[in-house]
């Protein structure tokens, strides 16, 4: 925050010191030196995000043949391309939802202080460090046709045929949950820690059992944070690429939109089409985020508007 | 639903330790229905711990709590049905004033029409009718405080617990709210346990005071008893006995003690085991009489004079060099020599060393 010095104050300082300091002269124009700290960040953002985005955007409107919109027309008229949106949604939405919903009860149990909390948090967060490829390898080892899970199921006569849990929808889904859960959990935990614990104590003293405390006090205060967590989880899941290839069925049930973009750009060398798909991907994500944030704002008003 | 009427709430030797530290030790107290009890002590003496144990927010490490014949210390807070006012108010920020107040009734599944009536009644009682639809952050400190109180009394709990409810208010509002709480207590006759570090607050509001130090009860008594006859030098210090003169015991006869030193010789009332040769004479600044013939006379020289409206607070030097504080309406100037005297029953003589743990037998 910058507090612009009033002309009188600046004049007074100038009168005392002879000449106002650089800081005061800048402050008079509403510039605080602290603002300079933002410069590297802004530069970074321009170089790493804004420039590639604008470049990609213009590229998507400059196809090798056809009018400026022909890439988009192709995408939406070709079911093989168009359906990747639904495929990605069908993987990303449930995975993000599961990650958020599973985080809530675990984080809720862990919101207080107890012995071993740090160890438990570390254990829950470790999958972040694994990376997608390692997770995929682990999944193949574990739930693949000759993996431990199927071995166990067959040994106990629970199934005749091995359960197919990789190289299909479920492989990608599990991979997304394993890598996405720690993010969601950490976020939900920090949102929960931000809620004053005496609020729940107050609710308890007024006769609310834990269910009611959660429903009337914790959940309404946590919900905006859950919306944000969902958005971030969804973005992570929606741009799924490596696991869709490694443990999915990249030419069929898990042909996600990122694969389509990759295919266009690096196998058909149609960068313009690849850019168009990337733009569509971004637009879909933004649409979902806008929807969730819209819900978040109604929820705020609902909670503050008062009920029963 | 709880039975609202009870004849006594009994704390039987309750205690709570955190790791190796005893925050509250062996508190035994029988509270009559409708009584206003103040738990008094400095910060960190275990007042909040005691209150949280009563509310069920902290499990006890020793002792038991009884509501008449019913043992309640195993019940979770939601099943004790007590009302609690938190030091930081702990209002639900996402609920309106009305919803905050209605919360306890809603949890008790009170029918809608009755709920509305009772919430309205309480809002009128604490003068919040005009703010029913506001959210807590939109209220002033005093209004938030009233919501916190309204919320805790609307379901007519058998016991209301208040944890330093006025400590976050400015001086003027604190006075107004003090009267307000007292008025509410007189109107509703709710058994109230009130935690404070302010002895004026405790003395002016409570039927009985419990003075705590380092988790140990020092004295239990009416405001008159605690103010007039503090059980030990610690309680005396807390009750405004600002002059604590460490002197030698010259003679003890029954309840009368004579102490000397610092060029003074005081006769006063003996408290506790005065076998020690050293004693502390506790005297309140307002009990000292200036320029009047009386017992316990001593020559002092005024050093600092503070203007306090219709009287002065004077810091003077005793012949031995120690300070003596007194209040007087006489206009003294720094450097003035004067004679002061103290009625013998206003000089309280305590053993010099009173470890917190040894105090119980005395109290
Ligand atoms: N949760 C806790 N863990 C460890 N020590 C605590 C805890 N709560 C209180 N204490 C300790 O117990 C003592 C009494 O605390 P408290 O009851 O809050 O005092 P008061 O309310 O009189 O200021 C303090 O020394 C405090 O440090
Ligand atoms: Mg406290």
XYZ file of C-alpha atoms and ligand atoms in Angstrom:
699
model
C 0.000 0.000 0.000
C 1.349 3.390 -0.807
C 0.316 6.428 1.115
C 0.635 9.401 -1.136
C 2.162 12.296 0.742
C 0.044 15.408 0.774
C 1.579 18.367 -1.053
C 1.739 20.288 2.229
C 3.630 17.503 3.982
C 6.059 17.136 1.107
C 6.551 20.871 0.998
C 7.248 20.885 4.722
C 9.856 18.170 4.328
C 11.349 19.988 1.366
C 11.567 23.163 3.414
C 13.371 21.322 6.187
C 15.823 19.313 4.096
C 16.240 21.795 1.303
C 15.294 19.296 -1.399
C 12.813 16.407 -1.060
C 14.424 12.991 -1.091
C 13.987 10.721 -4.080
C 11.693 8.589 -1.988
C 9.396 11.483 -1.299
C 9.375 12.631 -4.880
C 8.406 9.129 -5.982
C 5.846 8.801 -3.228
C 4.298 12.006 -4.460
C 3.664 10.262 -7.764
C 2.245 7.251 -5.929
C 5.350 5.127 -6.448
C 6.812 3.366 -3.488
C 10.255 1.851 -3.758
C 8.818 -1.398 -2.475
C 6.995 -1.619 -5.800
C 10.370 -2.181 -7.468
C 10.423 -5.609 -5.851
C 7.628 -6.556 -8.234
C 9.735 -5.918 -11.336
C 11.462 -9.324 -11.558
C 8.135 -11.055 -11.005
C 6.372 -9.050 -13.676
C 9.227 -9.619 -16.107
C 9.108 -13.327 -15.442
C 5.370 -13.422 -15.975
C 5.657 -11.569 -19.296
C 8.458 -13.784 -20.579
C 7.066 -17.086 -19.396
C 3.372 -16.664 -19.729
C 2.067 -13.617 -21.559
C 4.424 -13.853 -24.522
C 3.905 -17.566 -25.257
C 0.198 -17.134 -24.745
C -0.116 -14.256 -27.178
C 2.165 -16.001 -29.636
C 0.093 -19.172 -29.438
C -3.112 -17.210 -29.737
C -2.095 -15.499 -32.963
C -0.623 -18.754 -34.298
C -3.944 -20.531 -33.746
C -5.622 -18.008 -36.048
C -3.017 -18.507 -38.806
C -3.575 -22.021 -40.136
C -1.619 -23.417 -43.067
C -4.806 -23.563 -45.140
C -8.222 -21.999 -44.739
C -9.536 -18.917 -42.973
C -8.458 -17.683 -39.554
C -11.108 -19.755 -37.769
C -10.604 -22.965 -39.724
C -8.588 -24.664 -36.951
C -11.440 -24.158 -34.537
C -13.962 -25.281 -37.130
C -11.971 -28.446 -37.719
C -11.725 -29.145 -33.999
C -15.416 -28.817 -33.334
C -16.586 -30.646 -36.443
C -14.269 -33.655 -36.029
C -15.670 -35.924 -33.293
C -12.244 -37.511 -32.825
C -10.956 -34.110 -31.708
C -14.114 -32.663 -30.204
C -14.733 -35.644 -27.949
C -11.377 -35.164 -26.211
C -13.042 -32.391 -24.200
C -15.628 -34.765 -22.786
C -13.001 -37.471 -22.241
C -10.792 -35.093 -20.272
C -13.725 -33.786 -18.263
C -14.807 -37.294 -17.488
C -11.391 -37.992 -15.977
C -10.540 -34.577 -14.545
C -13.783 -33.612 -12.824
C -14.223 -36.808 -10.767
C -10.518 -36.940 -9.915
C -10.519 -33.332 -8.684
C -13.751 -33.879 -6.790
C -12.448 -37.043 -5.102
C -9.202 -35.295 -4.178
C -11.044 -32.420 -2.517
C -13.685 -34.563 -0.837
C -11.148 -37.051 0.492
C -8.978 -34.224 1.836
C -11.755 -32.717 3.934
C -12.328 -35.492 6.502
C -8.614 -36.278 6.777
C -7.630 -32.646 7.207
C -10.561 -32.161 9.614
C -9.267 -34.968 11.796
C -5.785 -33.508 11.646
C -6.598 -29.836 12.253
C -5.666 -29.901 15.935
C -2.302 -30.527 17.492
C -1.302 -34.081 18.255
C 1.781 -36.184 18.520
C 3.054 -37.455 15.183
C 1.162 -34.883 13.145
C 4.276 -33.931 11.228
C 5.089 -37.537 10.372
C 1.562 -38.199 9.195
C 1.474 -35.026 7.098
C 4.795 -35.977 5.512
C 3.498 -39.435 4.668
C 0.382 -37.988 3.075
C 2.342 -35.457 1.082
C 5.182 -37.706 -0.108
C 3.458 -38.635 -3.410
C 4.123 -35.048 -4.564
C 7.790 -35.928 -4.816
C 7.179 -39.084 -6.816
C 6.308 -37.437 -10.098
C 3.964 -38.868 -12.674
C 6.337 -41.348 -14.239
C 7.303 -42.999 -10.981
C 3.645 -43.105 -9.969
C 2.809 -44.757 -13.280
C 5.514 -47.376 -12.780
C 4.255 -48.001 -9.284
C 0.706 -48.397 -10.538
C 1.796 -50.927 -13.151
C 3.654 -52.896 -10.482
C 0.802 -52.732 -8.073
C -2.460 -52.990 -9.980
C -1.205 -54.278 -13.349
C -2.538 -57.630 -14.670
C 0.293 -59.492 -12.887
C 0.625 -56.952 -10.063
C 0.126 -57.542 -6.345
C -3.508 -56.585 -6.224
C -4.557 -58.998 -8.933
C -2.334 -61.714 -7.508
C -3.984 -61.269 -4.144
C -7.490 -61.277 -5.638
C -6.791 -64.408 -7.647
C -5.072 -66.256 -4.806
C -8.094 -65.718 -2.647
C -10.393 -66.721 -5.477
C -12.157 -63.380 -5.548
C -11.781 -63.043 -9.326
C -11.197 -65.455 -12.213
C -9.813 -62.953 -14.675
C -7.363 -60.234 -13.587
C -9.060 -56.895 -12.990
C -8.014 -54.468 -15.674
C -7.026 -51.386 -13.735
C -4.351 -49.904 -15.968
C -4.118 -48.907 -19.608
C -7.670 -47.722 -19.305
C -9.712 -45.043 -17.562
C -8.945 -46.319 -14.054
C -5.204 -46.213 -14.515
C -5.302 -42.504 -15.300
C -7.849 -41.866 -12.587
C -5.728 -43.542 -9.887
C -2.645 -41.751 -11.074
C -4.433 -38.398 -10.830
C -5.692 -39.142 -7.351
C -2.254 -40.221 -6.156
C -0.497 -37.138 -7.474
C -3.337 -34.666 -6.913
C -4.409 -35.625 -3.405
C -1.371 -34.197 -1.570
C -1.937 -30.771 -3.144
C -5.594 -30.763 -2.248
C -4.869 -32.049 1.247
C -2.244 -29.410 2.000
C -4.524 -26.644 0.768
C -7.544 -27.860 2.720
C -5.420 -28.296 5.846
C -4.176 -24.734 5.628
C -7.688 -23.397 5.026
C -8.911 -25.369 8.044
C -6.108 -24.087 10.250
C -7.241 -20.609 9.318
C -10.570 -21.155 11.053
C -10.529 -20.043 14.697
C -10.824 -23.211 16.832
C -12.814 -21.340 19.477
C -15.675 -21.082 16.968
C -16.169 -24.819 17.172
C -15.779 -24.714 20.932
C -18.454 -22.043 21.064
C -20.743 -24.189 18.917
C -20.101 -27.158 21.207
C -20.899 -25.112 24.298
C -24.198 -24.156 22.694
C -25.107 -27.789 22.210
C -23.820 -28.682 18.751
C -22.456 -32.193 18.297
C -19.544 -32.710 15.906
C -21.794 -33.233 12.888
C -23.615 -29.975 13.541
C -20.382 -28.147 14.291
C -19.033 -29.298 10.962
C -22.173 -28.529 9.052
C -23.051 -25.116 10.496
C -19.665 -23.701 11.418
C -16.683 -25.367 9.779
C -18.122 -26.238 6.384
C -19.587 -22.808 5.573
C -16.310 -21.162 6.537
C -14.295 -23.742 4.630
C -16.434 -23.837 1.483
C -14.793 -20.861 -0.287
C -11.426 -22.536 0.292
C -12.799 -25.814 -1.026
C -13.878 -24.027 -4.208
C -10.350 -22.732 -4.746
C -8.878 -26.153 -3.956
C -11.238 -27.732 -6.439
C -10.230 -25.259 -9.149
C -6.528 -25.941 -8.657
C -7.062 -29.697 -8.482
C -9.159 -29.544 -11.616
C -6.543 -27.574 -13.540
C -3.922 -30.132 -12.538
C -6.153 -33.023 -13.567
C -7.417 -31.428 -16.761
C -3.946 -30.974 -18.206
C -3.154 -34.640 -17.574
C -0.712 -35.858 -20.151
C 2.019 -38.305 -19.052
C -0.205 -40.654 -17.103
C -2.805 -40.666 -19.877
C -0.043 -42.062 -22.069
C 1.703 -44.320 -19.567
C -1.134 -45.939 -17.639
C -4.029 -44.951 -19.855
C -5.349 -45.866 -23.250
C -3.988 -42.880 -25.194
C -5.671 -43.701 -28.468
C -9.051 -44.577 -26.990
C -10.780 -44.058 -23.669
C -8.121 -41.713 -22.275
C -7.365 -39.715 -25.389
C -7.355 -36.454 -23.445
C -7.185 -33.015 -24.976
C -3.483 -32.604 -24.148
C -2.742 -35.703 -26.248
C -4.693 -34.213 -29.147
C -2.679 -31.000 -28.899
C 0.586 -32.918 -28.685
C -0.425 -35.085 -31.621
C -1.247 -32.065 -33.791
C 1.841 -30.088 -32.942
C 4.583 -32.683 -32.686
C 3.445 -35.583 -34.806
C 1.652 -33.774 -37.619
C 3.850 -30.685 -37.227
C 0.740 -28.496 -37.454
C 1.737 -25.952 -34.813
C -1.194 -23.761 -35.670
C -3.668 -26.560 -34.943
C -1.747 -27.480 -31.790
C -2.038 -23.895 -30.607
C -5.747 -23.819 -31.357
C -6.299 -26.966 -29.271
C -4.226 -25.490 -26.443
C -6.392 -22.355 -26.555
C -9.563 -24.442 -26.429
C -8.109 -26.359 -23.501
C -7.447 -23.088 -21.695
C -10.936 -21.805 -22.458
C -12.573 -24.948 -21.089
C -10.550 -24.728 -17.876
C -11.439 -21.066 -17.502
C -15.105 -21.864 -18.049
C -15.081 -24.481 -15.286
C -13.171 -22.181 -12.940
C -15.587 -19.338 -13.671
C -18.488 -21.646 -12.879
C -16.969 -22.778 -9.593
C -16.034 -19.257 -8.562
C -19.544 -18.144 -9.491
C -20.912 -20.823 -7.194
C -18.452 -19.689 -4.549
C -19.786 -16.153 -4.600
C -23.420 -17.243 -4.303
C -22.386 -19.471 -1.459
C -20.833 -16.557 0.362
C -23.990 -14.523 -0.024
C -26.114 -17.480 1.005
C -24.114 -18.046 4.144
C -24.166 -14.407 5.137
C -27.794 -13.873 4.204
C -29.005 -15.892 7.153
C -31.133 -18.976 7.361
C -33.515 -20.436 9.929
C -32.737 -30.906 27.384
C -31.075 -30.047 30.624
C -32.869 -29.504 33.852
C -32.479 -25.751 34.238
C -32.986 -25.670 37.978
C -30.420 -27.065 40.337
C -29.488 -26.249 43.850
C -25.758 -26.630 43.712
C -22.847 -27.064 41.359
C -20.003 -28.798 43.153
C -16.385 -28.835 42.067
C -14.609 -31.567 43.984
C -10.858 -31.142 43.879
C -10.644 -30.462 40.168
C -7.223 -30.080 38.623
C -5.616 -29.942 35.225
C -2.007 -30.395 34.189
C -0.364 -29.674 30.860
C 2.588 -32.004 30.609
C 4.548 -31.369 33.778
C 2.899 -28.033 34.498
C -0.115 -27.885 36.797
C -2.342 -25.145 35.413
C -5.042 -25.754 38.035
C -4.678 -27.643 41.313
C -7.299 -29.062 43.584
C -10.099 -26.523 43.197
C -13.005 -27.375 45.472
C -16.015 -25.126 45.525
C -19.738 -25.440 46.013
C -21.733 -22.952 43.999
C -25.365 -22.336 44.869
C -27.945 -22.010 42.109
C -28.241 -18.382 41.037
C -24.936 -17.345 42.547
C -22.494 -15.001 40.793
C -18.940 -16.259 41.308
C -15.838 -14.404 40.158
C -12.597 -16.261 39.504
C -9.927 -13.668 40.074
C -6.217 -13.780 39.433
C -3.465 -12.445 37.224
C -2.836 -13.658 33.690
C -1.629 -17.262 33.564
C -2.981 -18.286 36.975
C -5.321 -20.894 35.526
C -8.628 -19.038 35.292
C -9.362 -19.994 31.697
C -8.240 -23.527 32.415
C -10.762 -23.742 35.249
C -13.527 -22.358 33.068
C -12.727 -24.642 30.139
C -12.739 -27.632 32.493
C -16.190 -26.598 33.701
C -17.451 -26.141 30.156
C -16.087 -29.530 29.132
C -13.677 -28.104 26.591
C -10.731 -29.486 28.577
C -10.777 -32.881 30.269
C -9.918 -32.902 33.973
C -6.795 -34.626 35.209
C -8.148 -34.914 38.761
C -11.402 -34.378 40.604
C -15.039 -34.400 39.613
C -17.858 -31.977 38.874
C -21.377 -32.477 40.173
C -24.643 -30.790 39.318
C -26.635 -31.802 42.400
C -26.379 -35.621 42.328
C -25.378 -35.868 38.708
C -21.710 -36.244 37.864
C -21.051 -34.217 34.737
C -17.283 -34.102 34.278
C -17.410 -36.961 31.759
C -19.924 -35.206 29.520
C -18.805 -33.446 26.335
C -19.522 -29.698 26.209
C -22.592 -30.083 24.021
C -24.238 -32.275 26.639
C -23.462 -30.088 29.641
C -25.674 -27.366 28.255
C -23.743 -24.524 29.879
C -23.545 -21.125 28.253
C -20.111 -19.728 27.546
C -18.888 -16.256 26.659
C -15.411 -16.388 25.164
C -12.730 -13.803 25.699
C -12.487 -13.169 21.941
C -16.315 -13.567 21.694
C -15.979 -16.350 19.069
C -19.023 -15.110 17.151
C -19.790 -17.013 13.958
C -18.627 -14.543 11.292
C -20.843 -15.979 8.572
C -24.058 -15.724 10.562
C -26.141 -12.673 11.308
C -26.610 -11.447 14.850
C -29.988 -13.151 14.888
C -28.581 -16.488 13.679
C -25.724 -16.311 16.136
C -28.186 -15.853 18.967
C -30.585 -18.487 17.636
C -27.847 -21.110 17.323
C -28.261 -22.701 20.753
C -32.036 -22.919 20.378
C -31.676 -24.389 16.904
C -29.378 -27.091 18.268
C -32.054 -27.814 20.866
C -34.644 -28.144 18.099
C -36.872 -25.490 19.641
C -39.968 -24.957 17.441
C -39.611 -22.074 15.021
C -42.228 -19.769 16.537
C -40.867 -20.147 20.047
C -37.331 -19.760 18.756
C -38.186 -16.470 17.098
C -39.943 -15.190 20.194
C -37.083 -16.076 22.504
C -34.431 -14.641 20.203
C -36.431 -11.413 19.972
C -36.800 -11.279 23.746
C -33.098 -11.694 24.332
C -32.178 -9.206 21.625
C -34.404 -6.673 23.354
C -32.831 -7.547 26.700
C -29.331 -6.790 25.437
C -30.550 -3.929 23.217
C -29.578 -5.379 19.870
C -32.986 -5.210 18.111
C -31.676 -2.751 15.548
C -28.757 -4.937 14.556
C -30.495 -8.284 14.030
C -29.522 -8.591 10.372
C -25.903 -7.487 10.675
C -22.863 -9.705 10.555
C -20.540 -9.678 13.578
C -17.671 -7.864 11.811
C -20.048 -4.951 11.191
C -20.622 -4.443 14.915
C -18.696 -2.407 17.459
C -16.832 -4.134 20.287
C -19.595 -3.526 22.799
C -22.255 -4.818 20.427
C -20.234 -7.951 19.669
C -19.898 -8.447 23.375
C -23.650 -8.242 23.815
C -24.201 -10.766 21.013
C -21.787 -13.119 22.753
C -23.714 -12.776 25.993
C -27.133 -13.017 24.346
C -26.039 -16.157 22.515
C -24.962 -17.790 25.758
C -28.089 -16.993 27.770
C -30.882 -17.400 25.215
C -31.349 -21.107 25.952
C -31.425 -20.391 29.677
C -28.473 -22.574 30.569
C -28.137 -23.746 34.166
C -24.702 -22.131 34.346
C -23.164 -19.265 32.355
C -19.379 -19.153 32.095
C -17.693 -15.892 31.114
C -13.991 -15.643 30.310
C -12.781 -12.055 30.788
C -15.708 -10.796 28.728
C -14.853 -7.134 29.195
C -11.096 -7.203 28.764
C -11.219 -6.177 25.102
C -13.395 -3.115 25.664
C -12.361 0.449 26.371
C -12.686 1.769 29.910
C -16.012 3.543 29.499
C -17.718 0.667 27.723
C -16.342 -1.699 30.326
C -18.144 0.209 33.053
C -21.401 0.206 31.112
C -21.177 -3.508 30.304
C -20.321 -4.340 33.893
C -23.607 -2.835 34.991
C -25.346 -4.562 32.100
C -24.082 -8.010 33.096
C -25.014 -7.388 36.703
C -28.501 -6.298 35.576
C -28.898 -9.424 33.439
C -27.890 -11.564 36.383
C -30.402 -9.895 38.632
C -33.159 -10.253 36.017
C -32.532 -13.853 35.034
C -30.884 -15.327 38.146
C -28.583 -17.421 36.015
C -25.747 -19.027 37.924
C -22.711 -17.220 36.608
C -19.019 -17.978 36.823
C -17.085 -14.958 35.751
C -13.357 -14.922 35.085
C -11.421 -11.690 35.405
C -8.024 -10.288 36.280
C -9.591 -6.992 37.385
C -10.276 -6.912 41.110
C -12.639 -3.943 40.837
C -14.744 -5.868 38.354
C -14.773 -8.947 40.563
C -15.586 -7.016 43.719
C -18.368 -5.000 42.144
C -20.131 -7.864 40.376
C -19.725 -11.070 42.292
C -21.543 -12.581 45.240
C -18.383 -14.531 46.013
C -14.802 -14.340 44.832
C -12.300 -17.119 44.269
C -8.763 -15.752 44.165
C -6.298 -17.934 42.260
C -2.531 -17.884 42.083
C -0.480 -20.298 40.021
C -3.459 -22.618 39.796
C -4.053 -22.710 43.530
C -6.985 -21.184 45.385
C -5.816 -18.465 47.776
C -9.110 -17.346 49.213
C -12.828 -17.838 48.739
C -15.168 -15.253 50.164
C -17.630 -12.441 49.710
C -16.261 -9.181 48.279
C -16.329 -7.775 51.805
C -14.287 -10.629 53.222
C -11.732 -10.684 50.439
C -11.375 -6.928 50.333
C -11.352 -6.363 54.081
C -9.516 -9.457 55.283
C -7.281 -10.800 52.532
C -6.103 -14.263 53.549
C -2.469 -13.672 52.638
C -0.118 -11.018 51.358
C -0.650 -12.156 47.803
C -4.414 -11.597 47.961
C -3.791 -8.347 49.813
C -1.505 -7.169 47.019
C -4.209 -8.025 44.534
C -6.868 -6.171 46.538
C -5.113 -2.848 46.382
C -2.881 -3.075 49.469
C -0.164 -1.263 47.622
C 2.137 -0.702 50.583
C 3.922 -3.921 51.461
C 6.469 -3.048 54.131
C 8.865 -5.793 55.068
C 9.497 -5.391 58.820
C 10.614 -7.332 61.890
C 8.074 -8.966 64.175
C 8.419 -7.407 67.626
C 5.519 -9.041 69.392
C 2.446 -11.136 68.607
C -0.410 -11.288 71.100
C -3.434 -13.184 69.861
C -4.606 -11.398 66.741
C -2.479 -8.348 67.367
C 1.011 -7.978 65.996
C 3.617 -5.289 66.447
C 6.198 -4.861 63.700
C 9.193 -2.540 63.590
C 11.863 -1.385 61.198
C 12.407 1.396 58.662
C 12.073 3.799 61.570
C 8.439 2.838 62.088
C 6.554 0.819 64.647
C 3.168 -0.440 63.502
C 0.519 -2.276 65.446
C -1.821 -4.287 63.271
C -3.823 -7.450 62.828
C -1.913 -10.711 62.604
C -2.704 -13.128 59.773
C -1.354 -16.630 59.392
C 1.564 -18.251 61.169
C 3.704 -15.367 62.384
C 6.545 -17.366 63.938
C 8.968 -15.925 61.470
C 10.941 -12.921 62.532
C 10.183 -11.147 59.276
C 6.685 -10.003 58.367
C 4.939 -7.902 55.782
C 2.678 -5.062 56.832
C 0.065 -4.469 54.115
C -1.593 -1.064 54.045
C -3.958 0.406 51.485
C -3.127 3.922 50.286
C -6.684 5.056 51.080
C -6.508 3.858 54.716
C -3.678 6.207 55.599
C -4.728 9.401 57.343
C -2.681 12.564 56.918
C -2.016 15.136 59.661
C -4.349 13.589 62.172
C -3.601 12.316 65.607
C -3.982 8.531 65.591
C -2.259 5.236 66.066
C 0.742 4.105 64.046
C 2.115 7.568 63.486
C 5.078 8.102 61.209
C 6.929 11.067 59.698
C 7.213 10.981 55.905
C 8.470 13.271 53.177
C 6.317 13.605 50.042
C 8.257 12.819 46.897
C 5.854 12.414 43.955
C 2.337 13.849 43.944
C -0.184 12.641 41.352
C -3.391 14.542 40.756
C -6.390 12.163 40.837
C -9.343 14.524 40.778
C -10.713 15.212 44.246
C -7.667 13.647 45.890
C -3.930 13.174 45.442
C -1.932 10.005 45.280
C 1.306 10.697 47.115
C 4.483 8.674 47.028
C 6.400 9.550 50.175
C 9.587 8.298 51.873
C 9.568 6.568 55.222
C 12.406 7.428 57.623
C 14.094 4.185 56.524
C 13.927 5.201 52.858
C 11.205 2.843 51.600
C 8.279 4.337 49.693
C 4.833 4.747 51.229
C 1.831 5.442 49.038
C -1.225 7.219 50.360
C -4.230 9.137 49.161
C -5.230 12.454 50.605
C -7.414 15.452 49.846
C -4.800 17.704 51.436
C -2.715 19.619 48.939
C 0.838 18.387 49.419
C 3.813 19.433 47.361
C 6.920 17.349 46.682
C 9.391 17.872 49.522
C 6.711 18.538 52.166
C 7.175 16.705 55.445
C 4.018 15.406 57.062
C 2.791 13.014 59.712
C 0.563 10.129 58.720
C -1.223 7.527 60.808
C -3.027 4.258 60.118
C -5.861 2.705 62.144
C -4.564 -0.505 63.743
C -7.264 -2.646 62.125
C -6.136 -1.402 58.705
C -2.605 -2.678 59.089
C -2.518 -6.338 58.062
C 0.531 -8.308 59.125
C 1.426 -11.418 57.106
C 4.338 -13.836 57.254
C 7.028 -12.563 54.899
C 7.174 -15.674 52.747
C 3.958 -17.154 51.463
C 4.650 -19.820 48.860
C 1.532 -20.428 46.785
C 1.383 -24.084 47.814
C 1.378 -23.403 51.574
C -1.477 -21.027 51.408
C -4.356 -23.490 51.421
C -4.224 -24.227 55.130
C -4.322 -20.530 55.822
C -7.258 -19.967 53.482
N -3.133 -25.890 25.944
C -2.152 -25.629 26.840
N -0.982 -26.285 26.772
C -0.004 -26.029 27.670
N -0.097 -25.150 28.666
C -1.238 -24.458 28.791
C -2.326 -24.653 27.880
N -3.335 -23.833 28.251
C -2.888 -23.153 29.332
N -1.638 -23.526 29.660
C -0.853 -23.013 30.789
O -1.623 -23.084 31.941
C -1.465 -21.906 32.722
C -2.812 -21.282 32.995
O -3.332 -20.794 31.786
P -4.735 -20.084 31.697
O -5.756 -20.923 32.368
O -4.985 -19.766 30.267
O -4.476 -18.754 32.520
P -5.397 -17.459 32.651
O -6.668 -17.678 31.896
O -5.611 -17.293 34.120
O -4.613 -16.330 32.095
C -0.524 -21.006 31.969
O 0.735 -21.081 32.549
C -0.509 -21.556 30.576
O 0.748 -21.407 30.012
Mg -7.393 -16.573 30.239
